[in-house]
CSV table of C-alpha atoms and ligand atoms in Angstrom, one decimal:
chain,number,residue,atom,x,y,z
B,1,MET,CA,21.1,16.9,1.4
B,2,THR,CA,19.8,16.1,4.9
B,3,ALA,CA,19.5,12.4,5.5
B,4,PRO,CA,16.1,11.0,6.5
B,5,THR,CA,15.5,10.4,10.2
B,6,ILE,CA,13.3,7.8,11.9
B,7,THR,CA,11.1,8.2,15.0
B,8,GLY,CA,9.0,5.4,16.5
B,9,LEU,CA,5.5,6.5,17.4
B,10,ASP,CA,3.7,4.6,20.2
B,11,CYS,CA,0.3,3.7,18.7
B,12,GLY,CA,-0.7,1.3,21.5
B,13,TRP,CA,0.2,-2.1,22.8
B,14,MET,CA,-1.3,-5.5,22.6
B,15,ARG,CA,-1.2,-8.4,25.0
B,16,THR,CA,-1.5,-12.0,23.7
B,17,GLN,CA,-0.3,-15.5,24.5
B,18,SER,CA,3.2,-16.0,23.1
B,19,ARG,CA,1.9,-19.0,21.1
B,20,THR,CA,-0.2,-16.5,19.1
B,21,LEU,CA,3.0,-15.0,17.6
B,22,SER,CA,5.6,-17.7,17.9
B,23,SER,CA,5.3,-21.3,16.8
B,24,ASP,CA,7.4,-22.3,19.9
B,25,GLY,CA,5.3,-20.2,22.2
B,26,GLY,CA,3.2,-21.1,25.2
B,27,ARG,CA,0.3,-19.7,27.1
B,28,ASP,CA,2.4,-17.1,28.8
B,29,GLU,CA,1.2,-13.6,28.0
B,30,ILE,CA,3.5,-11.0,26.3
B,31,ALA,CA,3.0,-7.3,25.6
B,32,ILE,CA,4.0,-6.1,22.2
B,33,PRO,CA,4.1,-2.5,20.9
B,34,VAL,CA,2.1,-1.4,17.9
B,35,PRO,CA,4.4,1.2,16.3
B,36,ALA,CA,4.0,3.6,13.4
B,37,TRP,CA,7.3,5.0,12.2
B,38,LEU,CA,7.8,8.7,11.2
B,39,VAL,CA,10.4,9.1,8.5
B,40,ARG,CA,11.2,12.7,7.9
B,41,HIS,CA,12.7,13.4,4.5
B,42,PRO,CA,13.5,16.7,2.8
B,43,ALA,CA,10.9,15.9,0.2
B,44,GLY,CA,8.1,15.2,2.7
B,45,ASP,CA,7.1,13.3,5.7
B,46,VAL,CA,6.6,9.5,5.4
B,47,VAL,CA,4.8,7.2,7.8
B,48,PHE,CA,5.6,3.6,7.7
B,49,ASP,CA,2.5,1.8,8.9
B,50,ALA,CA,-0.4,3.4,10.6
B,51,GLY,CA,-1.1,1.3,13.7
B,52,LEU,CA,-4.5,0.7,15.3
B,53,HIS,CA,-7.9,2.3,14.6
B,54,PRO,CA,-8.8,4.8,17.3
B,55,ASP,CA,-12.1,3.1,18.0
B,56,LEU,CA,-10.2,0.2,19.5
B,57,ALA,CA,-9.6,2.4,22.6
B,58,THR,CA,-13.2,1.9,23.6
B,59,SER,CA,-14.4,-1.3,21.8
B,60,THR,CA,-12.8,-4.3,20.2
B,61,GLU,CA,-16.1,-5.4,18.6
B,62,SER,CA,-14.8,-4.6,15.1
B,63,LEU,CA,-12.0,-7.2,15.5
B,64,GLY,CA,-14.5,-10.1,15.7
B,65,ALA,CA,-12.8,-13.4,16.6
B,66,ILE,CA,-9.4,-11.7,16.7
B,67,ALA,CA,-10.5,-9.9,19.9
B,68,LYS,CA,-10.3,-13.2,21.7
B,69,ALA,CA,-6.6,-13.5,21.1
B,70,PHE,CA,-5.5,-9.9,21.7
B,71,THR,CA,-6.1,-7.5,24.6
B,72,ILE,CA,-5.7,-4.0,23.2
B,73,VAL,CA,-4.0,-1.4,25.4
B,74,LEU,CA,-4.8,1.9,23.7
B,75,GLY,CA,-5.5,5.2,25.4
B,76,PRO,CA,-7.5,8.2,24.0
B,77,ASN,CA,-5.3,10.1,21.6
B,78,GLY,CA,-3.0,7.1,21.4
B,79,THR,CA,-3.1,6.5,17.7
B,80,VAL,CA,-1.0,7.7,14.8
B,81,GLY,CA,-2.8,11.1,14.2
B,82,PRO,CA,-2.3,12.5,17.7
B,83,ARG,CA,1.2,11.0,17.9
B,84,LEU,CA,2.2,12.8,14.7
B,85,ALA,CA,0.8,16.0,16.0
B,86,GLU,CA,3.0,15.6,19.1
B,87,GLN,CA,5.9,15.5,16.7
B,88,GLY,CA,4.8,18.7,15.0
B,89,VAL,CA,3.4,16.9,11.9
B,90,ASP,CA,-0.1,17.7,10.8
B,91,PRO,CA,-1.9,14.3,10.4
B,92,THR,CA,-4.3,15.9,7.9
B,93,GLY,CA,-1.4,17.1,5.7
B,94,PRO,CA,0.0,15.7,2.5
B,95,LEU,CA,1.8,12.7,4.0
B,96,THR,CA,3.0,9.6,2.3
B,97,VAL,CA,2.1,6.3,4.1
B,98,VAL,CA,4.0,3.2,3.2
B,99,LEU,CA,1.9,0.3,4.2
B,100,SER,CA,3.7,-2.9,5.1
B,101,HIS,CA,0.5,-4.9,4.9
B,102,GLY,CA,-3.2,-4.7,5.6
B,103,HIS,CA,-3.6,-6.3,9.0
B,104,PHE,CA,-5.6,-4.3,11.6
B,105,ASP,CA,-2.6,-3.3,13.7
B,106,HIS,CA,-0.9,-1.7,10.7
B,107,ALA,CA,-3.7,-0.2,8.6
B,108,GLY,CA,-6.3,0.7,11.1
B,109,GLY,CA,-4.8,4.2,11.8
B,110,LEU,CA,-5.2,5.2,8.1
B,111,VAL,CA,-8.5,6.8,9.3
B,112,ASP,CA,-6.4,9.4,11.1
B,113,LEU,CA,-4.6,10.4,7.9
B,114,PRO,CA,-7.3,11.4,5.5
B,115,ASN,CA,-5.1,13.2,3.0
B,116,ALA,CA,-2.2,10.8,2.8
B,117,ARG,CA,-1.0,9.2,-0.3
B,118,VAL,CA,-0.7,5.5,0.4
B,119,ILE,CA,1.9,3.2,-1.2
B,120,ALA,CA,1.0,-0.4,-1.0
B,121,ASN,CA,1.7,-3.6,-2.8
B,122,ALA,CA,-1.0,-4.1,-5.4
B,123,ASP,CA,-1.7,-7.7,-4.4
B,124,GLU,CA,-1.7,-6.7,-0.7
B,125,TRP,CA,-4.1,-3.9,-1.2
B,126,ARG,CA,-6.5,-6.1,-3.1
B,127,ALA,CA,-6.4,-8.9,-0.6
B,128,ALA,CA,-6.8,-6.7,2.4
B,129,VAL,CA,-9.7,-4.8,1.0
B,130,ASP,CA,-11.4,-8.0,-0.1
B,131,GLY,CA,-10.7,-9.3,3.4
B,132,ASP,CA,-9.3,-12.6,2.1
B,133,GLY,CA,-7.7,-14.2,5.1
B,134,TYR,CA,-7.3,-11.0,7.1
B,135,GLY,CA,-9.8,-11.6,9.8
B,136,VAL,CA,-10.7,-7.9,9.7
B,137,THR,CA,-11.3,-6.3,6.3
B,138,MET,CA,-9.4,-3.1,5.6
B,139,PRO,CA,-11.9,-0.5,4.5
B,140,ASP,CA,-11.0,1.5,1.5
B,141,LEU,CA,-11.3,5.0,2.8
B,142,GLY,CA,-10.8,6.7,-0.5
B,143,HIS,CA,-7.1,7.4,-0.1
B,144,ASP,CA,-5.0,8.0,-3.2
B,145,VAL,CA,-3.3,4.7,-3.4
B,146,LEU,CA,-0.1,4.0,-5.4
B,147,ARG,CA,-0.3,0.3,-6.0
B,148,ILE,CA,3.2,-1.0,-6.6
B,149,ASP,CA,4.6,-4.4,-7.7
B,150,GLY,CA,8.1,-4.9,-6.3
B,151,VAL,CA,10.9,-2.6,-5.3
B,152,HIS,CA,9.9,1.1,-5.3
B,153,ASP,CA,12.1,4.2,-4.7
B,154,VAL,CA,9.7,6.5,-2.9
B,155,PHE,CA,11.3,9.9,-3.7
B,156,GLY,CA,13.6,8.8,-6.6
B,157,ASP,CA,16.8,9.6,-4.6
B,158,GLY,CA,17.6,6.1,-3.2
B,159,THR,CA,17.1,7.1,0.4
B,160,LEU,CA,13.7,5.4,0.9
B,161,THR,CA,13.0,2.1,-0.8
B,162,CYS,CA,10.1,-0.2,-0.5
B,163,LEU,CA,11.3,-3.8,-0.5
B,164,PRO,CA,9.0,-6.8,-1.1
B,165,THR,CA,9.1,-9.1,1.9
B,166,PRO,CA,6.2,-11.4,1.2
B,167,GLY,CA,5.1,-14.4,3.2
B,168,HIS,CA,3.4,-13.1,6.4
B,169,THR,CA,0.8,-11.8,3.9
B,170,CYS,CA,0.8,-12.1,0.1
B,171,GLY,CA,2.2,-8.6,-0.6
B,172,HIS,CA,4.0,-7.6,2.6
B,173,GLN,CA,6.7,-5.0,2.1
B,174,SER,CA,9.4,-3.4,4.2
B,175,LEU,CA,11.0,0.0,4.0
B,176,ARG,CA,14.8,0.6,3.7
B,177,VAL,CA,15.9,4.1,5.0
B,178,LEU,CA,19.4,5.5,4.4
B,179,THR,CA,19.9,7.4,7.6
B,180,ALA,CA,23.0,9.5,8.4
B,181,ASP,CA,24.1,6.5,10.6
B,182,GLY,CA,23.7,4.0,7.8
B,183,PRO,CA,20.9,1.9,6.3
B,184,VAL,CA,17.9,0.8,8.4
B,185,ILE,CA,15.2,-1.6,7.3
B,186,LEU,CA,11.8,-1.2,8.9
B,187,ALA,CA,10.8,-4.8,8.6
B,188,GLY,CA,7.1,-4.8,9.7
B,189,ASP,CA,5.8,-8.2,10.3
B,190,ALA,CA,8.4,-9.9,8.0
B,191,CYS,CA,10.2,-10.2,11.4
B,192,TYR,CA,8.2,-9.8,14.6
B,193,PHE,CA,11.1,-9.8,17.1
B,194,ALA,CA,14.9,-9.1,17.1
B,195,ARG,CA,15.5,-12.7,18.1
B,196,THR,CA,13.6,-13.9,15.0
B,197,LEU,CA,16.7,-13.0,12.9
B,198,ASP,CA,18.7,-15.6,14.9
B,199,ASP,CA,16.2,-18.3,16.0
B,200,GLU,CA,14.1,-18.1,12.8
B,201,VAL,CA,11.0,-19.0,14.9
B,202,LEU,CA,8.1,-17.6,12.9
B,203,PRO,CA,4.4,-17.2,13.7
B,204,PRO,CA,2.3,-20.3,13.4
B,205,PHE,CA,0.2,-18.7,10.7
B,206,ALA,CA,1.4,-17.3,7.4
B,207,HIS,CA,0.2,-16.6,3.9
B,208,ASP,CA,3.1,-18.6,2.6
B,209,HIS,CA,5.7,-20.1,5.1
B,210,VAL,CA,8.3,-20.7,2.3
B,211,ARG,CA,8.2,-17.1,1.1
B,212,GLN,CA,8.3,-15.9,4.7
B,213,LEU,CA,11.5,-17.7,5.3
B,214,GLU,CA,13.0,-16.3,2.0
B,215,SER,CA,12.1,-12.8,3.2
B,216,LEU,CA,13.7,-13.5,6.6
B,217,ALA,CA,16.8,-14.7,4.7
B,218,MET,CA,17.0,-11.5,2.8
B,219,LEU,CA,16.8,-9.5,6.1
B,220,GLN,CA,19.6,-11.7,7.6
B,221,ARG,CA,21.8,-11.0,4.5
B,222,GLU,CA,21.1,-7.3,4.9
B,223,ARG,CA,22.0,-7.4,8.6
B,224,ALA,CA,25.3,-9.2,7.7
B,225,THR,CA,26.3,-6.1,5.6
B,226,GLY,CA,25.6,-3.8,8.5
B,227,THR,CA,22.0,-2.8,7.9
B,228,VAL,CA,20.0,-2.3,11.1
B,229,ILE,CA,16.8,-4.4,11.0
B,230,VAL,CA,13.9,-3.0,12.9
B,231,PRO,CA,11.3,-5.7,13.8
B,232,GLY,CA,7.6,-5.1,13.7
B,233,HIS,CA,6.7,-5.8,17.4
B,234,ASP,CA,9.9,-5.9,19.4
B,235,ALA,CA,9.4,-4.0,22.7
B,236,GLU,CA,13.0,-3.5,23.5
B,237,MET,CA,14.0,-2.3,20.0
B,238,PHE,CA,10.9,-0.1,19.8
B,239,ASN,CA,11.6,1.6,23.1
B,240,SER,CA,15.1,2.4,21.9
B,241,MET,CA,13.7,4.2,18.9
B,242,THR,CA,11.0,6.4,20.3
B,243,SER,CA,13.3,9.4,20.0
B,244,THR,CA,14.6,10.4,16.6
B,245,ARG,CA,17.6,8.6,15.2
X,1,LIG,ZN1,1.5,-6.7,13.2
């Protein structure tokens, strides 16, 4: 069987003060990528996270107060739908989207993927759609949503596994991919930056700081066994993964 492959899709960038994302940060501005990840599997194409909503290319009004903290850098055709098309994948096709969590920079692009089946943590989906603590409510666009509660084997063959990594939000999850080169965990916002695995400096905000540290510890243990951890917003790591691996 052919092992799944991972390609990083550039779905825009955001600029913000480093203190927005790191509890030891200052007022210096940093640029972070907003990725979606295309995971090609013999049983079907999977997208881990959907990135920004295309409307943010022209107006950040929908972000409300969050717009003060983030400058969105997003061109026309810069969201997940056109990016998938560039890879030869029909964004209106029967994709599977694994959603790490419901924040605007991970769920906004679902609008580009109207026929996708979404796999989300049940608590996460409820909290994000209700808007509880999310700043921007995630609209329910009528997708077929598989609401899971814990570890989930996407195709039943052990190559793609949703792993609970709560803390950043109540039901955050990551995706483990068994590639030909070994296991990779797409960590989403359980780990913003590669350095986070070493310095353990987390964002100033969290749904639950204790659970966030426990999730980070799980990622550290996985790394110690040789698993590659892919952070959610690490520019250097993202740039190294925009071709298929
Ligand atoms: Zn994020």
